[in-house]
Amino acid sequence: MMGRISAAYNWFDERTAIRSLIRKGLYEAVPVRGAWFYTLGSATLVLILLQLITGIFLTLLYVPSVSEAWASLHYLAQHDAFGSIVRGIHLWSAYILLFVIGLHMVRTFFSGSYKRPRELNWVTGVGLFVLVLAMAITGAFLPWDQAAYWTAVVVTNIPVYTPFIGSFLRALWRGADTMGPTTLSRTFGIHVWLIPAILFPLIGAHLALLRKHGEFGSYVNYRGAYRSREGVDVPPAPAQRPIEPPYPAAPTDELWAAPLETEDFYPHQTFKDGVVSAGLVILVFILAVAIGAPLEAIADPSTTSYTPVPEWFFLPLDELLVLVPQQLIPLVLVLPTVGVLLLLALPFIDRDPERNPFERPAVMVPGAFAVLFVVLLTLLGSGRLFNL
Ligand code: HEM
């Protein structure tokens, strides 16, 4: 039996070179220290794949029309226990994904992983962050219950504040000046076709760049980390292991480019990646079974008594809109665009090779304030999630 399997594998390998592909994928040098923090990228990947699989299942039942969207999900809730869990997994993995991608971004910011030669790792990452947010926002419209409808009314109105072409952009999204049947079918198209068509190739580019440059990890892995500390001996250049691909071996790169101590991606890093990803998938499953995905009453555009509650990931922006005077609202809505542009520009503004976060106050202090500001606004607005 084993002989037959091995013969079949050899046959397949002769035609596809699968063996060397697997070797190339698994046996690569990664830095040793701080490796649990490097699990956040693969956890993001696993959660996105979970989204893809459960999303495909949901399209088998969901009908993207104003008259049937809610009814199809209501049917699921009433008559299909498996489908309801799939819907719960889709929702909870989206929520946890937003959280984990945020942590991955903070980690790479903190470790200065966006610096030369990894500027494009960061830039593709910012693109992925925006696309993942866009998935969450468009997905929130699809149940077409009261929460979804009123979220859609508020969110599709945001582009109207864009100078010159605001009304055009809003009409483009809604399909007309006001909300209507096209708003739902168009948003569905954006959610299942347009965004994934950009998102998945971009993930491919992000991972290809990661493989090209290798994991930077953290400054603690490099000779440069010891450079500025008085009285600390600079550790010798890696002796037991030669500098390996993908890390460059030029002497000038030694300070920042090649880690002092490396280990194989498999089994060391893959074990840690597996533990964290499996833990998150189990958490998603528990939340999906225990809490599930809510479905409010069917959307009623004529209602006057419904108080819309924003999705939690909208809270920072929503709270800011509540706090500022009316005249400043257009300015607040420009803020996310400015934030994304600043993030995209970061590797090209901060070009100093210093990676130690404690020696980069010009970037770390504004970065820490920005994170604190977002957390504070979320906490301030969180009362509204529970209608307090
Ligand atoms: C779909 C979303 C994303 C996926 C699947 C993904 C995946 C990964 C993986 C697997 C790694 C290697 C392991 C690790 O360092 O954690 C990585 C590294 C990296 N990611 Fe992402 N990532 C995503 C989003 C982002 C975002 C939002 C940013 C920042 C804006 C970002 C910036 C980086 C950088 C700079 C590295 C290199 C880290 C280093 O070498 O130290 N990524 N990513």
Coordinates of C-alpha atoms and ligand atoms in Angstrom, one line a residue:
M1 CA 0.0 0.0 0.0
M2 CA 2.7 2.5 1.1
G3 CA 4.7 1.5 -2.0
R4 CA 1.8 2.4 -4.2
I5 CA 1.3 5.8 -2.5
S6 CA 5.0 6.5 -2.8
A7 CA 4.9 5.6 -6.5
A8 CA 1.9 7.8 -7.1
Y9 CA 3.7 10.7 -5.3
N10 CA 6.8 10.2 -7.4
W11 CA 4.6 10.1 -10.6
F12 CA 3.0 13.4 -9.5
D13 CA 6.3 15.0 -8.5
E14 CA 7.9 14.1 -11.8
R15 CA 5.2 16.1 -13.5
T16 CA 4.7 19.0 -11.1
A17 CA 7.9 19.3 -9.0
I18 CA 5.7 19.3 -6.0
R19 CA 8.5 18.0 -3.7
S20 CA 10.8 20.9 -4.3
L21 CA 7.9 23.3 -4.0
I22 CA 7.0 22.0 -0.5
R23 CA 10.6 22.1 0.5
K24 CA 10.9 25.7 -0.7
G25 CA 7.7 26.6 1.2
L26 CA 8.7 24.9 4.5
Y27 CA 12.4 25.1 4.9
E28 CA 13.3 28.7 5.2
A29 CA 15.3 30.6 7.9
V30 CA 13.2 32.7 10.3
P31 CA 14.5 34.7 13.3
V32 CA 14.3 32.9 16.6
R33 CA 13.4 35.6 19.1
G34 CA 9.9 37.1 19.4
A35 CA 8.5 34.3 17.2
W36 CA 5.0 34.3 18.9
F37 CA 4.5 37.8 17.6
Y38 CA 5.1 36.6 14.1
T39 CA 2.1 34.3 14.3
L40 CA -0.3 37.2 13.7
G41 CA 0.2 37.3 9.9
S42 CA -0.6 33.6 9.5
A43 CA -3.5 33.9 11.9
T44 CA -4.8 36.8 9.6
L45 CA -4.4 34.5 6.6
V46 CA -6.3 31.6 8.3
L47 CA -9.2 33.8 9.3
I48 CA -9.5 35.2 5.8
L49 CA -9.6 31.7 4.4
L50 CA -12.3 30.8 6.9
Q51 CA -14.2 33.9 5.6
L52 CA -13.8 32.7 2.0
I53 CA -15.0 29.1 2.8
T54 CA -18.0 30.1 4.9
G55 CA -18.8 33.0 2.4
I56 CA -19.0 30.5 -0.4
F57 CA -21.4 28.3 1.7
L58 CA -23.6 31.4 2.4
T59 CA -24.0 32.3 -1.3
L60 CA -25.6 28.8 -1.8
L61 CA -28.6 30.1 0.1
Y62 CA -28.5 33.9 0.4
V63 CA -30.6 35.8 -2.3
P64 CA -29.2 39.3 -2.9
S65 CA -32.6 41.0 -3.5
V66 CA -34.5 43.4 -1.3
S67 CA -37.5 41.1 -1.2
E68 CA -35.7 37.9 -0.4
A69 CA -32.3 38.7 1.4
W70 CA -33.8 38.9 4.9
A71 CA -36.2 36.0 4.2
S72 CA -33.4 33.7 3.1
L73 CA -31.4 34.3 6.3
H74 CA -34.6 34.0 8.4
Y75 CA -35.2 30.6 6.8
L76 CA -31.6 29.7 7.8
A77 CA -32.2 30.7 11.4
Q78 CA -35.5 28.8 11.6
H79 CA -34.7 25.6 9.7
D80 CA -31.0 25.1 9.2
A81 CA -28.8 24.6 12.2
F82 CA -25.6 23.9 10.2
G83 CA -26.2 26.9 8.0
S84 CA -26.8 29.1 11.1
I85 CA -23.4 28.0 12.5
V86 CA -21.8 28.7 9.2
R87 CA -23.3 32.2 9.3
G88 CA -22.1 32.6 12.9
I89 CA -18.6 31.6 11.9
H90 CA -18.6 34.1 9.0
L91 CA -19.6 36.9 11.3
W92 CA -17.3 36.1 14.3
S93 CA -14.3 35.3 12.1
A94 CA -14.8 38.7 10.5
Y95 CA -14.8 40.4 13.9
I96 CA -11.8 38.6 15.1
L97 CA -10.0 39.1 11.8
L98 CA -10.4 42.9 12.2
F99 CA -8.8 42.7 15.6
V100 CA -6.0 40.4 14.6
I101 CA -5.1 42.4 11.4
G102 CA -5.0 45.5 13.7
L103 CA -2.5 43.7 16.0
H104 CA -0.4 42.5 13.1
M105 CA -0.2 46.1 11.8
V106 CA 0.8 47.4 15.3
R107 CA 3.4 44.7 15.6
T108 CA 5.0 45.4 12.2
F109 CA 4.9 49.2 13.0
F110 CA 6.5 48.6 16.4
S111 CA 9.3 46.5 15.0
G112 CA 10.0 48.9 12.2
S113 CA 9.4 46.1 9.7
Y114 CA 8.2 48.6 7.1
K115 CA 11.8 49.9 6.6
R116 CA 14.1 49.2 3.6
P117 CA 13.8 46.8 1.8
R118 CA 10.3 45.9 3.2
E119 CA 8.5 49.2 2.2
L120 CA 6.2 47.3 -0.2
N121 CA 5.4 44.6 2.4
W122 CA 3.9 47.5 4.4
V123 CA 2.2 49.3 1.5
T124 CA 0.5 46.1 0.3
G125 CA -0.4 45.5 4.0
V126 CA -2.1 48.9 4.2
G127 CA -4.0 48.0 1.0
L128 CA -5.1 44.7 2.7
F129 CA -6.2 46.5 5.8
V130 CA -8.5 48.9 3.8
L131 CA -9.9 46.0 1.8
V132 CA -10.6 43.9 4.9
L133 CA -12.5 46.9 6.4
A134 CA -14.4 47.4 3.2
M135 CA -15.4 43.7 3.3
A136 CA -16.7 44.2 6.9
I137 CA -18.6 47.4 5.9
T138 CA -20.3 46.0 2.8
G139 CA -21.0 42.7 4.6
A140 CA -23.0 44.6 7.2
F141 CA -25.6 45.7 4.6
L142 CA -26.4 42.2 3.3
P143 CA -28.9 40.8 5.9
W144 CA -31.2 43.7 5.0
D145 CA -32.7 43.8 8.5
Q146 CA -33.2 47.0 10.4
A147 CA -29.6 47.2 11.6
A148 CA -28.3 46.5 8.0
Y149 CA -30.6 49.0 6.3
W150 CA -29.9 51.9 8.6
T151 CA -26.2 51.2 8.6
A152 CA -26.4 51.3 4.8
V153 CA -28.3 54.6 4.9
V154 CA -25.6 56.3 7.0
V155 CA -22.6 54.7 5.3
T156 CA -23.6 55.2 1.7
N157 CA -24.1 58.8 2.5
I158 CA -20.4 59.3 3.6
P159 CA -19.0 59.7 0.0
V160 CA -21.3 62.7 -0.5
Y161 CA -18.7 64.8 1.5
T162 CA -16.0 64.2 -1.2
P163 CA -15.3 67.5 -2.9
F164 CA -16.8 68.0 -6.4
I165 CA -17.9 64.4 -7.1
G166 CA -19.6 63.5 -3.8
S167 CA -23.1 63.2 -5.1
F168 CA -22.0 61.2 -8.0
L169 CA -20.1 58.7 -5.8
R170 CA -23.1 58.3 -3.5
A171 CA -25.4 57.7 -6.5
L172 CA -22.9 55.3 -8.0
W173 CA -23.0 53.2 -4.8
R174 CA -26.7 53.4 -4.1
G175 CA -27.7 53.0 -7.8
A176 CA -29.8 56.2 -7.4
D177 CA -29.8 59.3 -5.2
T178 CA -31.8 57.4 -2.6
M179 CA -31.4 53.9 -1.3
G180 CA -33.2 51.2 -3.3
P181 CA -33.0 47.6 -4.6
T182 CA -29.9 48.4 -6.6
T183 CA -28.0 49.4 -3.4
L184 CA -28.3 45.9 -2.1
S185 CA -27.5 44.0 -5.3
R186 CA -24.6 46.4 -6.0
T187 CA -23.1 46.1 -2.5
F188 CA -23.4 42.3 -2.8
G189 CA -21.4 42.4 -6.0
I190 CA -18.8 44.6 -4.4
H191 CA -18.6 42.2 -1.3
V192 CA -18.3 38.9 -3.2
W193 CA -16.6 39.9 -6.4
L194 CA -15.0 43.2 -6.6
I195 CA -13.2 43.3 -3.2
P196 CA -12.0 39.7 -3.2
A197 CA -10.8 40.0 -6.8
I198 CA -8.3 42.6 -5.5
L199 CA -7.8 41.2 -2.0
F200 CA -6.6 37.7 -2.9
P201 CA -4.0 38.7 -5.5
L202 CA -2.8 41.4 -3.1
I203 CA -2.4 38.7 -0.3
G204 CA -0.3 36.8 -2.9
A205 CA 1.9 39.8 -3.5
H206 CA 2.2 40.4 0.3
L207 CA 3.4 36.8 0.9
A208 CA 5.7 36.8 -2.2
L209 CA 7.4 39.9 -0.8
L210 CA 7.7 38.3 2.6
R211 CA 9.4 35.3 1.0
K212 CA 11.7 37.6 -1.0
H213 CA 13.0 39.5 2.0
G214 CA 12.5 37.1 4.8
E215 CA 10.8 37.8 8.1
F216 CA 12.5 40.8 9.8
G217 CA 10.9 40.0 13.1
S218 CA 12.2 42.3 15.8
Y219 CA 15.3 44.4 16.3
V220 CA 16.4 42.2 19.1
N221 CA 17.5 39.6 16.5
Y222 CA 20.1 41.9 14.9
R223 CA 23.6 43.1 15.6
G224 CA 22.3 46.7 15.2
A225 CA 20.2 46.2 18.3
Y226 CA 23.3 46.4 20.5
R227 CA 24.9 49.2 18.6
S228 CA 23.8 52.1 20.7
R229 CA 23.9 50.5 24.1
E230 CA 27.0 51.5 26.1
G231 CA 29.0 48.7 27.6
V232 CA 27.1 45.9 25.8
D233 CA 29.3 43.7 23.7
V234 CA 28.2 43.4 20.1
P235 CA 27.5 39.7 19.7
P236 CA 29.6 38.0 17.1
A237 CA 28.2 37.5 13.6
P238 CA 26.3 34.2 13.3
A239 CA 28.8 31.4 13.5
Q240 CA 26.8 28.2 13.8
R241 CA 24.6 29.0 10.8
P242 CA 25.8 30.8 7.7
I243 CA 23.6 33.7 6.6
E244 CA 21.0 32.0 4.6
P245 CA 18.6 32.9 1.9
P246 CA 16.4 34.9 1.9
Y247 CA 18.6 37.1 4.0
P248 CA 21.3 39.1 2.1
A249 CA 24.9 38.3 3.0
A250 CA 26.7 41.5 2.0
P251 CA 28.8 42.8 5.0
T252 CA 27.0 46.2 5.0
D253 CA 23.7 44.4 5.5
E254 CA 24.9 42.6 8.6
L255 CA 23.7 45.3 11.1
W256 CA 20.0 45.2 10.0
A257 CA 19.4 42.6 7.4
A258 CA 20.5 39.2 8.6
P259 CA 19.3 37.9 12.0
L260 CA 21.9 36.6 14.5
E261 CA 20.1 33.4 15.2
T262 CA 17.7 31.6 12.8
E263 CA 15.7 28.4 12.8
D264 CA 13.7 26.6 10.2
F265 CA 10.2 27.8 9.4
Y266 CA 9.1 24.2 9.7
P267 CA 8.6 22.8 12.3
H268 CA 9.5 25.7 14.7
Q269 CA 7.5 28.7 13.4
T270 CA 4.8 26.5 11.8
F271 CA 4.1 25.0 15.3
K272 CA 3.6 28.4 16.8
D273 CA 1.5 29.6 13.9
G274 CA -0.6 26.4 14.2
V275 CA -1.2 26.8 17.9
V276 CA -2.4 30.5 17.6
S277 CA -4.5 29.9 14.5
A278 CA -6.1 26.8 15.9
G279 CA -6.9 28.7 19.2
L280 CA -8.6 31.5 17.2
V281 CA -10.6 29.1 15.0
I282 CA -11.8 27.3 18.2
L283 CA -12.8 30.7 19.7
V284 CA -14.7 31.6 16.5
F285 CA -16.5 28.3 16.6
I286 CA -17.5 28.7 20.3
L287 CA -18.8 32.2 19.6
A288 CA -20.6 31.1 16.5
V289 CA -22.4 28.3 18.4
A290 CA -22.9 30.2 21.7
I291 CA -24.0 33.6 20.3
G292 CA -24.5 33.1 16.6
A293 CA -25.2 35.9 14.1
P294 CA -28.1 38.2 15.0
L295 CA -31.0 39.0 12.6
E296 CA -33.3 41.8 13.5
A297 CA -36.7 42.5 12.0
I298 CA -36.9 43.0 8.3
A299 CA -35.8 46.5 7.0
D300 CA -38.5 49.1 7.2
P301 CA -37.5 52.3 5.5
S302 CA -40.7 54.0 6.8
T303 CA -40.0 53.5 10.5
T304 CA -39.4 56.5 12.7
S305 CA -38.9 54.7 16.0
Y306 CA -35.7 52.7 15.3
T307 CA -32.4 53.8 16.9
P308 CA -29.5 52.6 14.7
V309 CA -26.5 51.2 16.5
P310 CA -23.2 51.3 14.6
E311 CA -21.1 48.2 14.1
W312 CA -18.3 48.1 16.8
F313 CA -15.6 48.8 14.2
F314 CA -17.3 52.0 13.2
L315 CA -17.4 53.3 16.8
P316 CA -14.3 55.5 16.6
L317 CA -15.6 57.4 13.6
D318 CA -19.1 57.4 14.9
E319 CA -18.1 58.7 18.3
L320 CA -16.0 61.5 16.7
L321 CA -19.0 62.5 14.7
V322 CA -21.1 62.7 17.8
L323 CA -18.5 64.8 19.7
V324 CA -17.6 67.4 17.1
P325 CA -19.8 70.4 16.2
Q326 CA -22.0 70.1 13.0
Q327 CA -19.8 72.3 10.9
L328 CA -16.7 70.0 11.4
I329 CA -18.5 66.8 10.2
P330 CA -17.0 67.0 6.6
L331 CA -13.5 67.3 8.2
V332 CA -14.0 64.3 10.4
L333 CA -15.1 62.2 7.4
V334 CA -11.8 63.1 5.6
L335 CA -9.8 61.9 8.6
P336 CA -9.8 58.1 7.6
T337 CA -8.5 59.1 4.1
V338 CA -5.8 61.2 5.7
G339 CA -4.9 58.4 8.0
V340 CA -4.6 55.8 5.2
L341 CA -2.4 58.2 3.1
L342 CA -0.2 58.8 6.2
L343 CA 0.2 55.0 6.7
L344 CA 1.1 54.6 3.0
A345 CA 3.7 57.3 3.2
L346 CA 5.2 56.0 6.5
P347 CA 8.1 53.9 5.0
F348 CA 9.1 56.8 2.7
I349 CA 9.0 59.4 5.5
D350 CA 10.8 57.3 8.2
R351 CA 13.9 56.1 6.4
D352 CA 16.3 55.9 9.3
P353 CA 17.6 52.3 9.6
E354 CA 17.1 52.4 13.4
R355 CA 14.6 49.6 14.3
N356 CA 14.6 49.8 18.1
P357 CA 11.2 51.3 19.1
F358 CA 12.7 53.0 22.1
E359 CA 15.1 55.0 19.8
R360 CA 12.4 56.1 17.4
P361 CA 10.3 58.6 19.4
A362 CA 9.4 60.7 16.4
V363 CA 7.4 57.8 15.0
M364 CA 6.5 55.8 18.1
V365 CA 4.9 58.8 20.1
P366 CA 2.5 59.9 17.3
G367 CA 1.8 56.2 16.5
A368 CA 1.0 55.5 20.2
F369 CA -1.3 58.6 20.4
A370 CA -3.2 57.5 17.3
V371 CA -3.8 54.0 18.7
L372 CA -4.8 55.5 22.1
F373 CA -7.2 57.9 20.4
V374 CA -8.9 55.1 18.4
V375 CA -9.2 52.9 21.6
L376 CA -10.5 55.8 23.7
L377 CA -13.2 56.8 21.0
T378 CA -14.2 53.1 20.9
L379 CA -14.6 52.9 24.7
L380 CA -16.5 56.2 24.8
G381 CA -18.9 55.0 22.1
S382 CA -19.3 51.4 23.3
G383 CA -22.3 52.3 25.5
R384 CA -24.3 52.7 22.3
L385 CA -23.6 49.1 21.3
F386 CA -25.8 48.1 24.2
N387 CA -28.3 51.0 23.8
L388 CA -27.1 52.5 27.1
Ligands
HEM1 C1 -4.9 40.0 4.6 C2 -4.1 40.6 5.4 C3 -2.7 40.2 5.7 C4 -2.1 38.9 5.7 C5 -2.8 37.6 5.2 C6 -0.8 39.1 6.1 C7 0.1 38.0 6.2 C8 1.4 38.2 6.7 C9 2.3 37.1 7.0 C10 1.9 35.6 7.0 C11 3.5 37.6 7.4 C12 4.7 36.9 8.0 C13 4.5 36.6 9.5 C14 4.4 37.8 10.4 O1 5.3 38.6 10.4 O2 3.4 37.9 11.1 C15 3.4 39.1 7.3 C16 4.4 40.0 7.5 C17 4.3 41.4 7.3 N1 3.1 42.1 7.1 FE1 1.3 41.2 6.8 N2 -0.5 40.4 6.4 C18 -1.7 41.1 6.2 C19 -1.9 42.4 6.5 C20 -0.9 43.3 6.8 C21 -1.1 44.7 7.2 C22 -2.5 45.4 7.4 C23 0.1 45.3 7.4 C24 0.5 46.7 7.8 C25 -0.1 47.7 7.3 C26 1.1 44.2 7.1 C27 2.5 44.4 7.1 C28 3.4 43.4 7.1 C29 4.8 43.6 7.2 C30 5.6 44.9 7.2 C31 5.4 42.3 7.3 C32 6.9 41.9 7.4 C33 7.1 41.6 8.9 C34 8.6 41.4 9.2 O3 9.3 41.0 8.3 O4 8.9 41.6 10.4 N3 0.4 43.1 6.8 N4 2.1 39.4 6.8

